[in-house]
Amino acid sequence: MAEFDLVIRGGTVVTGTDIMRCDVGIRAGRIAALADHLDAAETLDADGLLVLPGGVDTHCHLAQPWPEGGRDEESFISGSIASFAGGTTSAICFSSQFKGHPIRDTLTDYQARASSAMMDYSFHQIITDASDAVIHEEIPALIAAGIRSLKVFLTYDPLYLDDRQYLRVLSAARRHGALVTVHCENYEAIKWRSEALLAAGHTAPKYHAWSRPKIVEREATHRAIALAELVDQPIQIFHVSCPEAAEEIARAQARGVKVWAETCPQYFVLSAADMDRPGFEGAKFICSPSPRGPEEQAGLWQHIRRGTLDVVSSDHSGSSYEGNVGKRRAGSDAPFTKIPNGVPGLAARLPIIFSEGVSKGNIDVNHFVRLIATNPAKLFGLYPRKGSIAIGSDADLVLWDPTKKTTITNALMQQAIDYTPYEGLEVTGWPVATLSRGRVVMRDGKVQAEPGSGQFLARGAYDMIRPTGNLPDGFDASQYP
Ligand SMILES: [Zn+2]
């Protein structure tokens, strides 16, 4: 009788807290045993390798429709391939809302597209229009259906919410039990500076950074937190790019506010100088907030070690460099304001953070696992099914060679986007096999999985995002929307 379907043999198992030299027994897609020695008809040799929980990427844009028409080039199929290639097994993507339209207009189509995924997935719901119907009917229905996080933008036309609308979303989230995630940059300030830059003839890609200095991120981060504090609603700050914004978060955390924050690989290895490459090449590096510089990179590592920033997501948001649907959508001499934002990074996330973090001595390997798997799974209600190696957890695993040196190329990223901003970057540490619910979906770079084999991860209520009960004057204004 085969007790296990598969045994991972001889590896070093690493969780967010522990390191164990043991075998991993897998049965029916879940982890059934951790022990000195396990037998099975089928084994996977992990001698000399680390066995890590599969990466959980809680911020990635796949097949997302744009308000101006078109959609992200990365589909749920190509995105799954890139994920598995890079050791990620679950992702949370974004269901859109177009201003003035109900959420259900876009959600049904998006669910149909996502059903082709090979990795497990869930959605954040973007709220661009805090109308009565959205606040009172659609948000409660979404949360009941397991879409338990809402995303708001404090900048970008036509996505941004003003403070009043943001307060309404926070209130709805508090009433129904969801996490709110926030893109923090000051809308008016960026608009004002962009118009001035264009008027001065400063149109090249590098001026993207000039249009949104750190101050606009710091201000919006402070405001996003203050308003969340007013409502007593837990939030996560998306893609923190600089220590100045992280300081605002650390101060709020120190006074007991439930605010968490993520950062992304691009803020550790890219800089504003990349956007100043010759010709149009700088467009490859345009994302928001803007990549900064070496000083900010060092400051972010400090905030990771302090725990201010506890999640690293990819913010995979790819637009190809060649052709006319991606970065050149508005032409090869388009001003920076017309170049689509975002960089691809699904497959690069784990290798870059392991290499820059663990191999270079910034963090230990348990901390790495927490950043890329355990903490995102906990914050978004996927734990302990995802994000750990424990009895009963899904057998989502990565066999990791901690010493393998690799030069990143776009071919290795296995994505639909035709370039990687990390081309030529040398990394130490690389995934050699990925398992999703016990299935070997990647081995030595070869991805094999059936479209549609991914599962939607409906997220129920969980304690971590319960409000604290600390309200100014004890008055719960969220009950009177
Ligand atoms: Zn994003």
Short mmCIF file of C-alpha atoms and ligand atoms in Angstrom, two decimals, residues 59 61 151 315, ligand 1:
data_model
loop_
_atom_site.label_atom_id
_atom_site.label_comp_id
_atom_site.label_asym_id
_atom_site.label_seq_id
_atom_site.Cartn_x
_atom_site.Cartn_y
_atom_site.Cartn_z
CA HIS A 59 -0.08 41.70 -6.04
CA HIS A 61 -1.90 42.10 -12.75
CA LYS A 151 -7.94 47.92 -3.74
CA ASP A 315 3.40 44.00 -8.76
ZN ZN B 1 -0.12 47.04 -9.04
#
